[in-house]
Coordinates of C-alpha atoms and ligand atoms in Angstrom, one line a residue:
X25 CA 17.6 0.1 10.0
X26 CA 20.8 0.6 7.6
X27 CA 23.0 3.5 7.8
X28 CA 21.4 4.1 4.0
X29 CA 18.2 4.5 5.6
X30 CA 17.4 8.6 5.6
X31 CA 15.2 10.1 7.4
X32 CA 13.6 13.6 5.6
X33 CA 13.3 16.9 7.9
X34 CA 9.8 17.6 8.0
X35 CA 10.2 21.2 7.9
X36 CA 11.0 21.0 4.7
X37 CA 7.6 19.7 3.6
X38 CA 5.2 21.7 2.4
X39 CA 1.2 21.5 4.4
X40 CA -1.5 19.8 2.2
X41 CA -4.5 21.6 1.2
X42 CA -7.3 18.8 0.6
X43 CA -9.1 21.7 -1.8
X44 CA -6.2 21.1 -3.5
X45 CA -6.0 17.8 -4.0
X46 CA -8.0 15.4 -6.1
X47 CA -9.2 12.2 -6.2
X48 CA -9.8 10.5 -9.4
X49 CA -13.5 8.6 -8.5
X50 CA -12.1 5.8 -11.6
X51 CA -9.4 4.4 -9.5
X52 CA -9.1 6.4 -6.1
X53 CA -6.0 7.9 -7.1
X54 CA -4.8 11.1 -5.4
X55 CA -2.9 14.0 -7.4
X56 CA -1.4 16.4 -4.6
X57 CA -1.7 20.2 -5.5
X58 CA -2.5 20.3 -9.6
X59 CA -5.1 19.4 -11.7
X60 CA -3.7 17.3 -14.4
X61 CA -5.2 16.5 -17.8
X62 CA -5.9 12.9 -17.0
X63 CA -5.0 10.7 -13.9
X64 CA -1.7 9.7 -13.5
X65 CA -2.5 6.4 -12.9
X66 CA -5.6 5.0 -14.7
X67 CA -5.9 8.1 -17.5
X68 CA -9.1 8.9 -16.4
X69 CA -9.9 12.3 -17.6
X70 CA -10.7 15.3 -15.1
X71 CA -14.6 15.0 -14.8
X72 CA -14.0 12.2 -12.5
X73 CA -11.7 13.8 -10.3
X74 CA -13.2 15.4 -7.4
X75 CA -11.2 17.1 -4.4
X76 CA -10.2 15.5 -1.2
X77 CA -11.9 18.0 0.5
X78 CA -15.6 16.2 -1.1
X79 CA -14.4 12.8 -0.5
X80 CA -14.0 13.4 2.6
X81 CA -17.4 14.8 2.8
X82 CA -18.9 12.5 0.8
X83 CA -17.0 9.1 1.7
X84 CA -15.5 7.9 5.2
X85 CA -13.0 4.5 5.9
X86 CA -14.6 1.7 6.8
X87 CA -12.7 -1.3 8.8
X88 CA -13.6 -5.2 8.6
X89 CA -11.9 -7.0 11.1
X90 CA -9.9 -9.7 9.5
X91 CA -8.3 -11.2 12.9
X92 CA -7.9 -9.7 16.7
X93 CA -5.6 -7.0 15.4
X94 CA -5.9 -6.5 12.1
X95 CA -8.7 -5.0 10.1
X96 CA -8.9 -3.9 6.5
X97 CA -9.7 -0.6 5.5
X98 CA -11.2 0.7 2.6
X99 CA -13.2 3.9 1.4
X100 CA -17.4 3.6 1.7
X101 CA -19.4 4.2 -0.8
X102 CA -16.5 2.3 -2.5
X103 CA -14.7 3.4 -5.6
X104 CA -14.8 1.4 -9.0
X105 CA -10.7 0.6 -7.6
X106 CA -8.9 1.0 -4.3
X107 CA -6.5 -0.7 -3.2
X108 CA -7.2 -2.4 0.3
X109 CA -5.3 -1.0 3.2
X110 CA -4.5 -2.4 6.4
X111 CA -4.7 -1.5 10.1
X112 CA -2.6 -3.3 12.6
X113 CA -3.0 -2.8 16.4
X114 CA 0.5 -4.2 17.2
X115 CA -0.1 -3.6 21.1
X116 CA 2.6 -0.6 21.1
X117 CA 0.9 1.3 18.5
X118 CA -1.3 1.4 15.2
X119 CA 0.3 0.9 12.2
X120 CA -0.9 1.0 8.5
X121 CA 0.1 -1.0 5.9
X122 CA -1.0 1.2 2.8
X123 CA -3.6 4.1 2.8
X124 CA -7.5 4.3 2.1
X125 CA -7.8 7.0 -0.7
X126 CA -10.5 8.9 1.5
X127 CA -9.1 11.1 4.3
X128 CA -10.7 10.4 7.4
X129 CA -11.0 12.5 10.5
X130 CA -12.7 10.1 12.8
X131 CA -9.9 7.1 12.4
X132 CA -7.9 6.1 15.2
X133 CA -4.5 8.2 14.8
X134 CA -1.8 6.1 13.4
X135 CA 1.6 6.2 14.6
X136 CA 2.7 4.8 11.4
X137 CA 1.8 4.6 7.6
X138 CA 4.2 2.0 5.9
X139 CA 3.8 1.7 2.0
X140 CA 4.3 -1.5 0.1
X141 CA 5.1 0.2 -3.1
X142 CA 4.0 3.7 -4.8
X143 CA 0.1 3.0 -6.2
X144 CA -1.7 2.9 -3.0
X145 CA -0.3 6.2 -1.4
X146 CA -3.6 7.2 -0.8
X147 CA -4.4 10.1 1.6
X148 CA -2.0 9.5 3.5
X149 CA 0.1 13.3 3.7
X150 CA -3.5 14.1 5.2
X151 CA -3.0 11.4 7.7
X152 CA 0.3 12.7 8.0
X153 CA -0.8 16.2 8.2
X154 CA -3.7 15.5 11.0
X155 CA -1.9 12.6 13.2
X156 CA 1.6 13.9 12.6
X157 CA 2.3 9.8 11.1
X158 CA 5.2 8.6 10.0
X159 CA 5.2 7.9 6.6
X160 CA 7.9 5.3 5.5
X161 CA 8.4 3.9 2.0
X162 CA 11.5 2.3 -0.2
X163 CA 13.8 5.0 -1.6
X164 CA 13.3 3.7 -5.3
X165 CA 9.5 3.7 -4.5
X166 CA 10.0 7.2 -3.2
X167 CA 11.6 8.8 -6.1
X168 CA 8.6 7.6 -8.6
X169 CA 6.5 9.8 -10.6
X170 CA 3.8 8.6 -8.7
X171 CA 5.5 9.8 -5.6
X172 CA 5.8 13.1 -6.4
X173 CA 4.6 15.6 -3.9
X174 CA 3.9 12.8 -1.3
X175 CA 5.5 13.5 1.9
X176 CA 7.6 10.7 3.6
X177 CA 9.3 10.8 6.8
X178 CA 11.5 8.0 5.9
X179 CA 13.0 6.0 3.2
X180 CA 14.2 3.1 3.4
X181 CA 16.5 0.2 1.3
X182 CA 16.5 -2.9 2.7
X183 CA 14.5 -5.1 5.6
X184 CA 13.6 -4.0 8.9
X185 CA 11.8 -4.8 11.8
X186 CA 9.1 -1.9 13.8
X187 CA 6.7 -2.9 16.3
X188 CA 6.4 -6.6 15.8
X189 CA 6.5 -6.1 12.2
X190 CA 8.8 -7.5 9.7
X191 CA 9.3 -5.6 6.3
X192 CA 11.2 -8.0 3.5
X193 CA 12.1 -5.7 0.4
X194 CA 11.4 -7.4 -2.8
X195 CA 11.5 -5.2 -5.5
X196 CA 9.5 -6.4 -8.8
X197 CA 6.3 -5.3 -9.3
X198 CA 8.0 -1.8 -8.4
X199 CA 11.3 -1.5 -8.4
X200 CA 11.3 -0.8 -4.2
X201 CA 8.1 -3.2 -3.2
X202 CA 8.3 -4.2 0.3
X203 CA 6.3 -7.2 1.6
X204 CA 5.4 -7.1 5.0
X205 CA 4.7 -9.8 8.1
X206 CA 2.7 -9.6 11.1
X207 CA 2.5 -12.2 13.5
X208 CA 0.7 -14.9 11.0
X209 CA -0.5 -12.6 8.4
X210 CA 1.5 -11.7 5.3
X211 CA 0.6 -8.2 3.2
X212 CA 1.4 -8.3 -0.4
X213 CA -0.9 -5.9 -1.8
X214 CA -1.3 -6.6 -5.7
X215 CA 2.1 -8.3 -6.5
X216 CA -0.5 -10.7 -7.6
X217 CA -4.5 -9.8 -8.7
X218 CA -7.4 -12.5 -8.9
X219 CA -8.7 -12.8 -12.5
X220 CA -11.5 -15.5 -12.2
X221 CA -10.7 -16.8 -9.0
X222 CA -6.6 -17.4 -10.3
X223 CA -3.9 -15.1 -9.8
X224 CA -2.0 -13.5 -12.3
X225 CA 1.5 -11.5 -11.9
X226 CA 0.6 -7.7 -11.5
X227 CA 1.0 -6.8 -15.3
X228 CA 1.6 -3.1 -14.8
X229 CA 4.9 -3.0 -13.2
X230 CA 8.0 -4.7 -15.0
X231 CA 6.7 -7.9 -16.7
X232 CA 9.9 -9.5 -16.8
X233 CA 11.3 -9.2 -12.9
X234 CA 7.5 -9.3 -11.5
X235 CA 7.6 -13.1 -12.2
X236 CA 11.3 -13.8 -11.1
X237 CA 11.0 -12.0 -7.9
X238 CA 7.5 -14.1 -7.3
X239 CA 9.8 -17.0 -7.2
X240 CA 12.3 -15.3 -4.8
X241 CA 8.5 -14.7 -2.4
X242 CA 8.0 -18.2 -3.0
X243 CA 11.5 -19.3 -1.4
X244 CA 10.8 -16.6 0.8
X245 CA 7.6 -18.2 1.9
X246 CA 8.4 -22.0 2.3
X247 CA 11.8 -20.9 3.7
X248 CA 9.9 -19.3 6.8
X249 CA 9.9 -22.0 10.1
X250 CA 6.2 -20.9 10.3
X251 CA 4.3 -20.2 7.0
X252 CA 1.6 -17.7 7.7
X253 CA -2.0 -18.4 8.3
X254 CA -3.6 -15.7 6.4
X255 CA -2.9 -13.5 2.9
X256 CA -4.3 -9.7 3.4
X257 CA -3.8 -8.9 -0.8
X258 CA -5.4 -5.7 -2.8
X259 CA -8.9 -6.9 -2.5
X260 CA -9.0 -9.9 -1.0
X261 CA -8.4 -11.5 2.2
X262 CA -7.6 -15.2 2.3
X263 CA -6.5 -18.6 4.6
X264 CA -2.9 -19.1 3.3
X265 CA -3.6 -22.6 2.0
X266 CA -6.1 -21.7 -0.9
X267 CA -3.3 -18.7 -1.3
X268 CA -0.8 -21.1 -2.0
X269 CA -2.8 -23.3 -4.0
X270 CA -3.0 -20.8 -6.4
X271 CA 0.3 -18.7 -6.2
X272 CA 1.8 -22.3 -6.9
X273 CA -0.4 -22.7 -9.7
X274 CA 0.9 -19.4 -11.2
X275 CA 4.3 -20.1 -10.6
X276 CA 4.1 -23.8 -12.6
X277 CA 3.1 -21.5 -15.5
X278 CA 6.0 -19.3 -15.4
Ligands
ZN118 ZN1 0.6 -1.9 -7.7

């Protein structure tokens, strides 16, 4: 960690009320504490938000092992959109990389919830509030719109290293997105989407430095003494080779 690093005193958060909190059913997104006039991430207006307190009735996490420590987790029944999460059993604790939209009871508690960038926040200040997680994002990811009223126990502003975990800050696609590597597995989340089995660059961040920075993962990537064997992405998991095939693909049309 970097002396810019700040922790947040937790007794300065407020508690979460999950009859307070909706979910929009369109794209899983949760709104903490208001009812707004339409989602504030897909528009969606209010008669498909419900509250957290009915997801959670209605819906529960499911996990598909992806390799001996890692499984991916997502909401079942599913939404229309959710953004795949990750579980990682790192042998000294249980980490999350992102956070299911559907709060959970009967999951394993997490010692930590780390966020690649501010759209798959999730449930996870229920997590927080049940588990007593800590909840660590990017500063400039922090301080987003979409961020507001999420709790975080740390923010951070450049790489670091927790639990066998490596966390490479890239920016791009959000202005604080953080990649992350576990043993051979790298988590990117959406920096890029499938659209007919090719990728494309995320289009809704910033369409100009989403593209540069993919070439600063790519260095990144082919810089490493080991390239990873497997890609856990927003809705896919793949074998790094195919991955590559493809991300090189879109970077040759860039
Ligand atoms: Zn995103």
């Amino acid at each position: 960690m970097t002396q810019t690093d700040k922790a947040i005193d937790r007794t300065k958060l407020l508690p979460s009320d999950p009859s307070q909190q909706w979910v929009c059913t369109a794209c899983s997104f949760n709104m903490i504490g208001f009812y707004p006039k339409r989602c504030r991430f897909c528009g969606a207006t209010p008669e498909h938000f419900t509250t957290a307190l009915d997801c959670s009735a209605t819906r529960q996490v499911e996990a598909v092992q992806v390799s001996d420590r890692i499984s991916q987790l997502k909401s079942a029944p599913p939404f229309d959109f959710e953004h795949a999460a990750y579980r990682i059993d790192t042998g000294n604790g249980i980490v999350w990389i992102d956070c299911p939209s559907t709060f959970d009871s009967q999951m394993t508690p997490m010692e930590y919830i780390l966020f690649t960038h501010y759209d798959c926040l999730g449930a996870s200040n229920l997590y927080r509030q049940e588990f007593r997680t800590q909840v660590w994002i990017h500063q400039r990811d922090a301080v987003h719109p979409n961020s507001r009223r999420f709790s975080f126990d740390r923010t951070f502003e450049a790489d670091f290293e927790l639990l066998g975990i490596e966390a490479v800050v890239m920016g791009g696609h959000t202005p604080g997105f953080t990649l992350y590597f576990f043993e051979d597995t790298l988590f990117l989340c959406d920096y890029v989407e499938r659209v007919d089995s090719e990728f494309i660059w995320n289009p809704y961040g910033n369409r100009v430095k989403t593209p540069l920075v993919g070439q600063a993962v790519a260095r990144l990537l082919s810089d490493r003494p080991t390239p990873p064997k497997t890609v856990c992405g927003v809705d896919y998991v793949e074998d790094y080779e195919s991955w590559k095939v493809k991300f090189d693909r879109l970077m040759m049309q860039t």
